[in-house]
PDB file of C-alpha atoms in Angstrom:
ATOM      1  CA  UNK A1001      19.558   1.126  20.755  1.00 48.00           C
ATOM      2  CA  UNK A1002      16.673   2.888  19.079  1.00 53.00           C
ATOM      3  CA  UNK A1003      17.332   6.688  18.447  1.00 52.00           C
ATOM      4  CA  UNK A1004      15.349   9.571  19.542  1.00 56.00           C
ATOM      5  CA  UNK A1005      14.244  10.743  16.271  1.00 79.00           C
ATOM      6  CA  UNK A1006      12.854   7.051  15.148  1.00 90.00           C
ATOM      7  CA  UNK A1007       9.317   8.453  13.716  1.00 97.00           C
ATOM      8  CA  UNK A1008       7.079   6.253  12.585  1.00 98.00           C
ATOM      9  CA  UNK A1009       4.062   6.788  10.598  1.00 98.00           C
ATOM     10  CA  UNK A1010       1.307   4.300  10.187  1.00 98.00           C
ATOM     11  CA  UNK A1011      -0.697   4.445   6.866  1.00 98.00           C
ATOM     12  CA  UNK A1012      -3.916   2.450   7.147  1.00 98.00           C
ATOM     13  CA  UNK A1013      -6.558   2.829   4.083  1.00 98.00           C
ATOM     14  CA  UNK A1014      -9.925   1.632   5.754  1.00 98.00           C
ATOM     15  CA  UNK A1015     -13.353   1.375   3.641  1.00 98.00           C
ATOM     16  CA  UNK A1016     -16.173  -0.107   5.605  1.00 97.00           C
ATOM     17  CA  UNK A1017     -14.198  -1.548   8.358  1.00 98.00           C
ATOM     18  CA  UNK A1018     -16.629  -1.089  10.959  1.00 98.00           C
ATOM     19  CA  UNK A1019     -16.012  -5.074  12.395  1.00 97.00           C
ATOM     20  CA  UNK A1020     -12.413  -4.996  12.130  1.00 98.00           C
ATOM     21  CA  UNK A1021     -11.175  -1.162  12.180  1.00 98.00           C
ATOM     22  CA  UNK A1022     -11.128  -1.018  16.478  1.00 98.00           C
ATOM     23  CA  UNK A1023      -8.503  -4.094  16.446  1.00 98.00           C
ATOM     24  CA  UNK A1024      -6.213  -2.480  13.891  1.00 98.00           C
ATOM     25  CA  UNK A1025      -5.938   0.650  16.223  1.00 98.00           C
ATOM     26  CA  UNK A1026      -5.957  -0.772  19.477  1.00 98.00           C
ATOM     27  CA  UNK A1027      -3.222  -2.982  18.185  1.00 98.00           C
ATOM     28  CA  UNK A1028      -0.990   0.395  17.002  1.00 98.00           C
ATOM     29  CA  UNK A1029      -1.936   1.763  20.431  1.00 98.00           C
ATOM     30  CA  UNK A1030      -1.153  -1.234  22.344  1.00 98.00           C
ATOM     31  CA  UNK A1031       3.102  -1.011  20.702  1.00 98.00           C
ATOM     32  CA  UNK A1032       5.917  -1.363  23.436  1.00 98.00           C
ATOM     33  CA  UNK A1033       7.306   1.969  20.944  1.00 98.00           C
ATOM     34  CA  UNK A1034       5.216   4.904  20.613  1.00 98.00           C
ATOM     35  CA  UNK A1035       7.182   7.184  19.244  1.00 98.00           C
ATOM     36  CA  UNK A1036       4.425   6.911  16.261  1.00 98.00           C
ATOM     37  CA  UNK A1037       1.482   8.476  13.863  1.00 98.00           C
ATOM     38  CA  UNK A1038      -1.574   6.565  12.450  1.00 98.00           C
ATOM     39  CA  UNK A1039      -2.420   8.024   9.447  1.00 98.00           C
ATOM     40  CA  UNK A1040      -6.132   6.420   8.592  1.00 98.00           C
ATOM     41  CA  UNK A1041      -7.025   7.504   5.059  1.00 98.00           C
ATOM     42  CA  UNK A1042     -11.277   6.768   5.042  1.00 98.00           C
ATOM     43  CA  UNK A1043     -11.964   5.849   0.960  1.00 98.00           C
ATOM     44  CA  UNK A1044     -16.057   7.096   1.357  1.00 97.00           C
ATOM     45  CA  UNK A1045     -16.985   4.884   3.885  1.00 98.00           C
ATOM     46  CA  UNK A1046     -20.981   4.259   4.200  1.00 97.00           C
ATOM     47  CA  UNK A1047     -20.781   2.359   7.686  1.00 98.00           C
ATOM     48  CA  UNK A1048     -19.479   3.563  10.880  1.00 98.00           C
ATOM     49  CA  UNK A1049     -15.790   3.685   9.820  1.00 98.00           C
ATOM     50  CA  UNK A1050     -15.618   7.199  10.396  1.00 98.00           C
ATOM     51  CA  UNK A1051     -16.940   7.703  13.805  1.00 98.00           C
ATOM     52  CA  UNK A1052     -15.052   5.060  15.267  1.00 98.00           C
ATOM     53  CA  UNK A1053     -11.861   7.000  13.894  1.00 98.00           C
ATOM     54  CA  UNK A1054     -12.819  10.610  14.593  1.00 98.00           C
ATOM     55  CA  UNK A1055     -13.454   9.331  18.355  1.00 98.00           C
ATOM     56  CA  UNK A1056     -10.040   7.633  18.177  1.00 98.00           C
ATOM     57  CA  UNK A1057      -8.634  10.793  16.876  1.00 98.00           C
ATOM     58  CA  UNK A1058     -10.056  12.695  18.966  1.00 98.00           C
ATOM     59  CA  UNK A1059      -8.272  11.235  21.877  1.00 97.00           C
ATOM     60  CA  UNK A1060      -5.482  10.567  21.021  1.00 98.00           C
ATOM     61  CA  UNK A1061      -3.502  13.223  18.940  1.00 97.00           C
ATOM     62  CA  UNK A1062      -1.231  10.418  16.937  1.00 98.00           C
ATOM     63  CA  UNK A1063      -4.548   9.052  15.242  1.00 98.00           C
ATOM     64  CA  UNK A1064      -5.139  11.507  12.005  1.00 98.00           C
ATOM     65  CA  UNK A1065      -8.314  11.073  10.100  1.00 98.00           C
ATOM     66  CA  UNK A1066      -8.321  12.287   6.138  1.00 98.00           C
ATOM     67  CA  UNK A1067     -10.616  11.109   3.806  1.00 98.00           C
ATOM     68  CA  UNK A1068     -10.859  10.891   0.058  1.00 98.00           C
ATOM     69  CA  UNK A1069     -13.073  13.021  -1.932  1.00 96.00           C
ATOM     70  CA  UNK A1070     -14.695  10.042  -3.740  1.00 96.00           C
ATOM     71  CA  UNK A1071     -14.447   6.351  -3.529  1.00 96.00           C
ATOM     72  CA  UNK A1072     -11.476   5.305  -5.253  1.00 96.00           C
ATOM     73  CA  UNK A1073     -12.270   1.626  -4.732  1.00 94.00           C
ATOM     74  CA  UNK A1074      -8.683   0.577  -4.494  1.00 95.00           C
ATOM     75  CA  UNK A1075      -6.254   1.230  -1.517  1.00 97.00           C
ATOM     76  CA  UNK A1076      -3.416   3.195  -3.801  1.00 97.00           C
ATOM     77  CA  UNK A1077      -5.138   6.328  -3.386  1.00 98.00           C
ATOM     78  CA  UNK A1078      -5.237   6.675   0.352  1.00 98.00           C
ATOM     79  CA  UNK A1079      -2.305   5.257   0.991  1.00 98.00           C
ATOM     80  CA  UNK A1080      -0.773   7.621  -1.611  1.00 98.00           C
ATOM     81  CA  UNK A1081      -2.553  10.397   0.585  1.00 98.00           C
ATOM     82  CA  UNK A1082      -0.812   8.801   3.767  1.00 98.00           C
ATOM     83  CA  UNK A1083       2.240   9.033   2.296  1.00 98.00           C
ATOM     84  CA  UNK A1084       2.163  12.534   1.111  1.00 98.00           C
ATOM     85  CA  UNK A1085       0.910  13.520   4.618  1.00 98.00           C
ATOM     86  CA  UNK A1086       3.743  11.532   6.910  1.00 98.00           C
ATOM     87  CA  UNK A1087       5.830  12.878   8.491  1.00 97.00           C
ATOM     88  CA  UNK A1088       7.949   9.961  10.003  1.00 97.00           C
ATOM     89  CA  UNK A1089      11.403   9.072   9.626  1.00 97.00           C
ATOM     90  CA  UNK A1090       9.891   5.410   8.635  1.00 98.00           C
ATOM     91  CA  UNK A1091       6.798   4.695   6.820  1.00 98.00           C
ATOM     92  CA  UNK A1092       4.898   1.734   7.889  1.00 98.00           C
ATOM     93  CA  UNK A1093       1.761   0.149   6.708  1.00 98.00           C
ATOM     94  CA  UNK A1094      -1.523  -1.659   8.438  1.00 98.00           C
ATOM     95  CA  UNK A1095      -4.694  -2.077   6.461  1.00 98.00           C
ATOM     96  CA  UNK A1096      -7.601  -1.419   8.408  1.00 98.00           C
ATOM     97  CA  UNK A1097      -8.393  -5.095   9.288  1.00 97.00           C
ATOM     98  CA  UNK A1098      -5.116  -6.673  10.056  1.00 98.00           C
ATOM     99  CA  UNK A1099      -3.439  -6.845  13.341  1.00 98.00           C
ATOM    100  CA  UNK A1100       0.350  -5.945  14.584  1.00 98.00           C
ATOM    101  CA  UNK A1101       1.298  -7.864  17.756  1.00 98.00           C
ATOM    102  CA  UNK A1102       2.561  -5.322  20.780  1.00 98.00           C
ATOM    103  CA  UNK A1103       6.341  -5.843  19.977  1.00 98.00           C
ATOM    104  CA  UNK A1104       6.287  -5.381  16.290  1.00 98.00           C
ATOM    105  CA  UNK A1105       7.539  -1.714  15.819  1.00 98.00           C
ATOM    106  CA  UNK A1106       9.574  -2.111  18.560  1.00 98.00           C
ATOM    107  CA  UNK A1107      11.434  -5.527  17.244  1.00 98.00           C
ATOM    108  CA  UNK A1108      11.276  -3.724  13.708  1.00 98.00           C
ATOM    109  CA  UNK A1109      13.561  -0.630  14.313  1.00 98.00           C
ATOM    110  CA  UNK A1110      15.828  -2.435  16.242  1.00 98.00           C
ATOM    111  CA  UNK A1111      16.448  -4.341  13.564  1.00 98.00           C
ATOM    112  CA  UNK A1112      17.088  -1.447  11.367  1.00 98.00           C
ATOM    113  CA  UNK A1113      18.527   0.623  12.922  1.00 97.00           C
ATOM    114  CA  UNK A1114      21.401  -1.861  14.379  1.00 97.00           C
ATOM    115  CA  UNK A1115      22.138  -2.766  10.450  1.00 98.00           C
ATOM    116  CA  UNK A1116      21.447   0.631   8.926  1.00 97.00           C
ATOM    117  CA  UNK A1117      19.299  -1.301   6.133  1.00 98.00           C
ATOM    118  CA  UNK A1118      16.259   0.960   4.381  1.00 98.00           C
ATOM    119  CA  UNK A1119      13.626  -1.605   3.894  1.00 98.00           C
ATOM    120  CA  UNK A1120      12.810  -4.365   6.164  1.00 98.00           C
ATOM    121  CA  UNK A1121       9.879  -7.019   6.448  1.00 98.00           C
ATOM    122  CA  UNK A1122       8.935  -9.613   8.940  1.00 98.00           C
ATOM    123  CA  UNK A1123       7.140 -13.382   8.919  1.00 98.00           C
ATOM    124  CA  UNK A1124       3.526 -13.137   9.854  1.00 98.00           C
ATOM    125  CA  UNK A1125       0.317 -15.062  10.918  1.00 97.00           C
ATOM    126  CA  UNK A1126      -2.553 -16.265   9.176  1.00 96.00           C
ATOM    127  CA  UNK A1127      -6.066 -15.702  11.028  1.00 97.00           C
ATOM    128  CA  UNK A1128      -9.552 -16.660  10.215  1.00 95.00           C
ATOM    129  CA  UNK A1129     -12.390 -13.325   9.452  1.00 92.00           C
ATOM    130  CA  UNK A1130     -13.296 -13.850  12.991  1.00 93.00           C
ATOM    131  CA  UNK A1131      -9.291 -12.901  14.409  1.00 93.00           C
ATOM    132  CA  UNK A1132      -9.009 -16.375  15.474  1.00 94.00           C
ATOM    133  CA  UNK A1133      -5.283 -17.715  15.709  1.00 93.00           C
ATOM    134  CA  UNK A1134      -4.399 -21.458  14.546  1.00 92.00           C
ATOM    135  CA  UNK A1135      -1.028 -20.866  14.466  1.00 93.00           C
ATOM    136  CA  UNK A1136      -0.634 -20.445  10.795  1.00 95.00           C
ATOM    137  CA  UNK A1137       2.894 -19.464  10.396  1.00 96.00           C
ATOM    138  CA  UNK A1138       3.999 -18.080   6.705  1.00 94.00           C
ATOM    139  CA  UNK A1139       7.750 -18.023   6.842  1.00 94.00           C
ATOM    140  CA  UNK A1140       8.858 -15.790   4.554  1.00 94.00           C
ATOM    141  CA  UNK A1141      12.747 -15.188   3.145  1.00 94.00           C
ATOM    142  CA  UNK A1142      15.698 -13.922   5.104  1.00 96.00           C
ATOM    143  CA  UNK A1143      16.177 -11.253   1.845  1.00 96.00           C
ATOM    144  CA  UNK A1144      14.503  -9.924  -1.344  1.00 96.00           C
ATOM    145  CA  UNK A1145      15.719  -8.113  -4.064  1.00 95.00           C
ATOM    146  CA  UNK A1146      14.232  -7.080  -7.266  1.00 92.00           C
ATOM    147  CA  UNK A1147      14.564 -10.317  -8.786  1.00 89.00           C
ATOM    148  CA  UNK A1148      13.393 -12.368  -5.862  1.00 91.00           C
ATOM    149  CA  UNK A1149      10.331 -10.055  -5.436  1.00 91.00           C
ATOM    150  CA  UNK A1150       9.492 -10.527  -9.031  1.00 87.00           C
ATOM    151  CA  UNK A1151       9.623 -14.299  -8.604  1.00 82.00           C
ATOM    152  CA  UNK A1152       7.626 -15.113  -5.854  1.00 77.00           C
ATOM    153  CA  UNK A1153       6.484 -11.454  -4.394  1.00 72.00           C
ATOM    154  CA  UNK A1154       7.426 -12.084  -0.835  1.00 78.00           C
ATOM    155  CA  UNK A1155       6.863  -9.016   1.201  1.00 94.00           C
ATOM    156  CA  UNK A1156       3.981  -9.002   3.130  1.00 96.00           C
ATOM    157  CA  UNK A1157       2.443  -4.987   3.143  1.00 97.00           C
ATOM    158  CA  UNK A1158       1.677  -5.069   6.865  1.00 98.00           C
ATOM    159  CA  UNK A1159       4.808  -6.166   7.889  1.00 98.00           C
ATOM    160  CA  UNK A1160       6.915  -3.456   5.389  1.00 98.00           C
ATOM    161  CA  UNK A1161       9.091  -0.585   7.460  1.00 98.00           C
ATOM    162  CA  UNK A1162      11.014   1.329   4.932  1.00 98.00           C
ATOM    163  CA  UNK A1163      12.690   4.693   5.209  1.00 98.00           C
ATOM    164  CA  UNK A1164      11.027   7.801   3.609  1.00 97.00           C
ATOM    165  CA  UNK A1165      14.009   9.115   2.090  1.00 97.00           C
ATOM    166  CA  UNK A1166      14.103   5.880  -0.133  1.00 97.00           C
ATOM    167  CA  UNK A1167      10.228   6.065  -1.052  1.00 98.00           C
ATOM    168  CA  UNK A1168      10.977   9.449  -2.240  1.00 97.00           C
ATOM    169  CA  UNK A1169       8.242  10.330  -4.734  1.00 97.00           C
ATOM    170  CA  UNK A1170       7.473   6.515  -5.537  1.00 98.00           C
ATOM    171  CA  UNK A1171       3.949   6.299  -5.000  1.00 98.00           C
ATOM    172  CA  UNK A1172       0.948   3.185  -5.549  1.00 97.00           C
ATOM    173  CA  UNK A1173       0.084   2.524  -8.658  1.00 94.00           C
ATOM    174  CA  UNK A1174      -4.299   2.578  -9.317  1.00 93.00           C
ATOM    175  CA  UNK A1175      -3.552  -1.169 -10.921  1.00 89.00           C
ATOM    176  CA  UNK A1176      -4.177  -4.666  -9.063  1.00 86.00           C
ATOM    177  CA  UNK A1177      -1.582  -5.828  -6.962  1.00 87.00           C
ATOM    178  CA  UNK A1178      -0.210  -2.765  -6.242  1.00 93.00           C
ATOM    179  CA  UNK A1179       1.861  -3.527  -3.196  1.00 94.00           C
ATOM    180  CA  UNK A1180       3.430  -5.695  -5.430  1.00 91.00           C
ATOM    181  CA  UNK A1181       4.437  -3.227  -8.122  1.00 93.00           C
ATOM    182  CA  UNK A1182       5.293  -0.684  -5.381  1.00 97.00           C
ATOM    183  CA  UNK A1183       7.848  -3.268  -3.887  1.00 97.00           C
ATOM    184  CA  UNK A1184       9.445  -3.206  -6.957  1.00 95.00           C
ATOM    185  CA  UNK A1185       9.651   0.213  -7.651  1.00 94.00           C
ATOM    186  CA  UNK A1186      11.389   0.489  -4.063  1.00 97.00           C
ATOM    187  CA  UNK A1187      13.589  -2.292  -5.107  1.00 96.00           C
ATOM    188  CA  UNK A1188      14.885  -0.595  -8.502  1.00 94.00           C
ATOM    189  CA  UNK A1189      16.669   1.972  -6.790  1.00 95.00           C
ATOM    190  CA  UNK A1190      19.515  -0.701  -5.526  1.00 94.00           C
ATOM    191  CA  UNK A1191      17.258  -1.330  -2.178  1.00 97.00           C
ATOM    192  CA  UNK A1192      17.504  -5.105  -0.844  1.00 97.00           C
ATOM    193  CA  UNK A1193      14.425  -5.696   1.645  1.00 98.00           C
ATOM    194  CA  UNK A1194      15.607  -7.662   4.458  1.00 98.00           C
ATOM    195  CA  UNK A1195      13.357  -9.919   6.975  1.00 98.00           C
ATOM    196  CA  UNK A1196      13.512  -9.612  10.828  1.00 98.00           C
ATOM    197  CA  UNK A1197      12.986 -13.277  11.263  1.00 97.00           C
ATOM    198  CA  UNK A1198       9.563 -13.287  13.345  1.00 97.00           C
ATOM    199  CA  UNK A1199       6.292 -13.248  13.485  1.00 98.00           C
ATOM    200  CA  UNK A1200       5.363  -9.597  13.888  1.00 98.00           C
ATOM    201  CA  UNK A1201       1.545  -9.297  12.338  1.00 98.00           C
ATOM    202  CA  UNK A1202      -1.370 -11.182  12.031  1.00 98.00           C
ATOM    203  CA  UNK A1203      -3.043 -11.421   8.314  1.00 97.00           C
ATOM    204  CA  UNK A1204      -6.628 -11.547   8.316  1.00 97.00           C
ATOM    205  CA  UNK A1205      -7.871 -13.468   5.461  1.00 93.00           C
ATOM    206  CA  UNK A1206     -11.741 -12.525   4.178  1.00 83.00           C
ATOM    207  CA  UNK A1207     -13.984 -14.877   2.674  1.00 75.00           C
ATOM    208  CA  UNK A1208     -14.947 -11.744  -0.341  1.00 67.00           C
ATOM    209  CA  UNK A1209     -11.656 -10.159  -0.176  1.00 57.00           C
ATOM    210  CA  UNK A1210      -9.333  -9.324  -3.792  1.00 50.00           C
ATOM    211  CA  UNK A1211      -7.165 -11.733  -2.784  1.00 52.00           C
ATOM    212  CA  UNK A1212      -9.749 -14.644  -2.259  1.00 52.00           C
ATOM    213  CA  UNK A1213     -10.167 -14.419  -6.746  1.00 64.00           C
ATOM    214  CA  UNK A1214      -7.379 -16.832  -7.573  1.00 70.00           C
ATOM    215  CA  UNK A1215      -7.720 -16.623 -11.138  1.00 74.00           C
ATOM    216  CA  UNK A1216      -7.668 -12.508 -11.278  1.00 79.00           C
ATOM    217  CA  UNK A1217      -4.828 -13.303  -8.697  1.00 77.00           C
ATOM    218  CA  UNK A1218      -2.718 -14.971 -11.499  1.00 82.00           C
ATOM    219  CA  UNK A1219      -4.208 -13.253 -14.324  1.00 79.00           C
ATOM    220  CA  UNK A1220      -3.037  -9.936 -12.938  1.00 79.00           C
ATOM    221  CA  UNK A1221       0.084 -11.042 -11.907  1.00 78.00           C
ATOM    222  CA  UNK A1222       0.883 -12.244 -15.714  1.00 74.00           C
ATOM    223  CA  UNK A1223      -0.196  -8.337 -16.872  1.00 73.00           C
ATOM    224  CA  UNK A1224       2.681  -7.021 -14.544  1.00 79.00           C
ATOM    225  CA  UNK A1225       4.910  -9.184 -15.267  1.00 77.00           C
ATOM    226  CA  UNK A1226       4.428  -8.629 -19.487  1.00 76.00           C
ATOM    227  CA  UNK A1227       2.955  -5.149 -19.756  1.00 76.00           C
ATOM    228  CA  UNK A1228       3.972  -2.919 -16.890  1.00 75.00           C
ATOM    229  CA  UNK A1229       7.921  -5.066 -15.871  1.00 75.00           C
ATOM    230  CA  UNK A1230       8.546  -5.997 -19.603  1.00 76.00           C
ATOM    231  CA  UNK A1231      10.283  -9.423 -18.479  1.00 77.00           C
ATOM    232  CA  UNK A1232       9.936 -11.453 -21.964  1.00 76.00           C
ATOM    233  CA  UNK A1233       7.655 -14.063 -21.885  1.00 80.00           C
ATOM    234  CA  UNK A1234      10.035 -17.649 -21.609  1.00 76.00           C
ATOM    235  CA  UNK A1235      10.947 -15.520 -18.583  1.00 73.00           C
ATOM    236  CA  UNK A1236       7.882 -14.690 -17.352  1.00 70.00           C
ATOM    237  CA  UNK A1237       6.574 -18.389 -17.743  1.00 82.00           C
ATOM    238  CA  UNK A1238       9.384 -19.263 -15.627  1.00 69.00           C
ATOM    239  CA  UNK A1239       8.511 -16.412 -12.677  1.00 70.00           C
ATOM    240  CA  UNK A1240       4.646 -17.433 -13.041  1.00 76.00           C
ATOM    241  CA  UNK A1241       5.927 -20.821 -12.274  1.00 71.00           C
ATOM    242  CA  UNK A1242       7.665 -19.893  -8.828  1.00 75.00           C
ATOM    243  CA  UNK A1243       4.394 -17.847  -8.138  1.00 75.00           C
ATOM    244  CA  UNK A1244       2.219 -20.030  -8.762  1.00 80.00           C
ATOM    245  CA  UNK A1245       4.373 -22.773  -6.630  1.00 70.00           C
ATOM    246  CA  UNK A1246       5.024 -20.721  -3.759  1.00 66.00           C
ATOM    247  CA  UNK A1247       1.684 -19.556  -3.807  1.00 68.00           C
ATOM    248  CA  UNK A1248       0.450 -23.230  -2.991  1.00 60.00           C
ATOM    249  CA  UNK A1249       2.553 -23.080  -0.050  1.00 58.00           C
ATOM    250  CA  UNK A1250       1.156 -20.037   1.319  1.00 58.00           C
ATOM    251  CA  UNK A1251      -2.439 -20.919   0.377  1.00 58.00           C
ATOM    252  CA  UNK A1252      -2.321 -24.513   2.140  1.00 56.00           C
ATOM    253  CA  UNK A1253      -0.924 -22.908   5.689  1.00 56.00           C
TER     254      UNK A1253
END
C-alpha cells in the first residue's frame, strides 16, 4: 500500500538538452504515481532548454524551473540546488536526457515502503543517442553497501529513491564522479541500498558524454579511491580491479 504522504521530488540538472529534455518530462508526466515534483535545475543553457521548461512549468504546477547563476559545468551544483529546494518525502533523480518507464515510481515506493528500507535502486536499460531500445539489460545487485559500492559502484543515479531525512545535509561533491562519491557518503551513515529487481529506466548513452572518456573514467576513479576515501593502495589495486572487471561487463551490453 503506498501512503498518502509518499512525496516525491524529481531533481533533473539539464544543460543544453534541447533534443532530449521533452522525453525526460513527458516520461515523469506519463508515471502511474503522481503524487510528485520535477525540480529542473537549468546550468546556463544557450539552446532552447529553457523555453521548453518554462512552457512545461507553466502548465503544469509540479514542473519548477530554477536556474544557476553561472555555468557550473558539472551537474553537483544544480542538483545540490534541487535538493535544497525539495520538498518530498523521497528524493529522486533523472538527468535531463534519460528516460523512466510509466511504472517506475510507482514499482519504486512500493518497494520501500512495504520493507521500510531508506535507499533503494533498480536494474535499467541501455539505449542508443537516438532513444532506440535493443534490449540492453544491465542487471545490477540485489544490495550495496559501502564496501560493495566502493568496489564496483553499482547504483545507477536515475534509478536512486532515497529518503530525505537520510540525505540530510549530504550534498554533491564539484569533483568527477560525483554520484559515486555521493553514494558513499549516503552509505557511511549505516544505509544499505537495496535493488527492486527490474528494469525501471532507460540510460541514454552519448557519443561526447563524461562517461564516453574511459581513461579519465579510471583515472578519476583511482583519485577517489586514494585521495578523497583513503583506502590504502594494495586495497585500492584490488577495488580498481573489480571496477575495471565489472566495468567490461557493463560496457559490452
Amino acid at each position: 500500500m503506498i501512503m498518502n504522504n509518499s512525496f516525491v521530488s524529481i531533481i533533473t540538472p539539464c544543460y543544453n538538452a534541447e533534443r532530449t529534455i521533452v522525453t525526460a518530462i513527458e516520461s515523469v508526466i506519463n508515471q502511474s504515481f503522481q503524487n510528485w515534483e520535477m525540480l529542473i535545475i537549468d546550468d546556463c543553457s544557450n539552446d532552447s532548454s529553457p523555453e521548453i521548461i518554462k512552457e512545461y512549468a507553466d502548465r503544469d504546477h509540479r514542473i519548477k524551473y530554477f536556474q544557476t547563476n553561472e555555468k557550473s559545468g558539472s551537474p553537483s551544483l544544480p542538483r545540490n540546488i534541487g535538493i535544497d529546494n525539495a520538498c518530498g518525502k523521497y528524493i529522486a533523480f533523472l538527468d535531463a536526457d534519460d528516460i523512466w518507464l510509466p511504472n517506475k515510481l510507482e514499482q519504486q515506493i512500493q518497494f520501500i515502503e512495504n520493507n521500510d528500507y531508506s535507499f533503494i535502486y533498480s536494474d535499467y536499460e541501455k539505449i542508443n543517442h537516438l532513444g532506440e531500445r535493443n534490449n540492453r539489460i544491465v542487471k545490477m545487485p540485489e544490495s550495496a553497501s559501502f564496501w560493495d559500492v566502493i568496489e564496483t559502484c553499482t547504483i545507477p543515479c536515475l534509478t536512486a529513491l532515497i529518503k530525505r531525512e537520510i540525505i540530510g545535509d549530504t550534498r554533491f561533491k564539484h569533483i568527477p564522479k560525483e554520484d559515486f562519491v555521493f553514494w558513499l557518503d549516503i552509505l557511511k551513515k549505516e544505509v544499505i541500498a537495496y535493488n527492486v529487481g527490474q528494469v525501471l529506466a532507460l540510460y541514454r548513452e552519448q557519443p561526447n558524454s563524461r562517461s564516453s572518456n574511459k581513461f579519465n573514467m579510471i583515472k578519476n576513479q583511482w583519485i577517489i579511491l586514494r585521495k578523497i576515501e583513503g583506502v590504502k593502495p594494495v586495497v585500492a589495486s584490488y577495488f580498481m580491479f573489480q571496477y575495471l572487471f565489472h566495468g567490461v561487463l557493463k560496457f559490452i551490453k
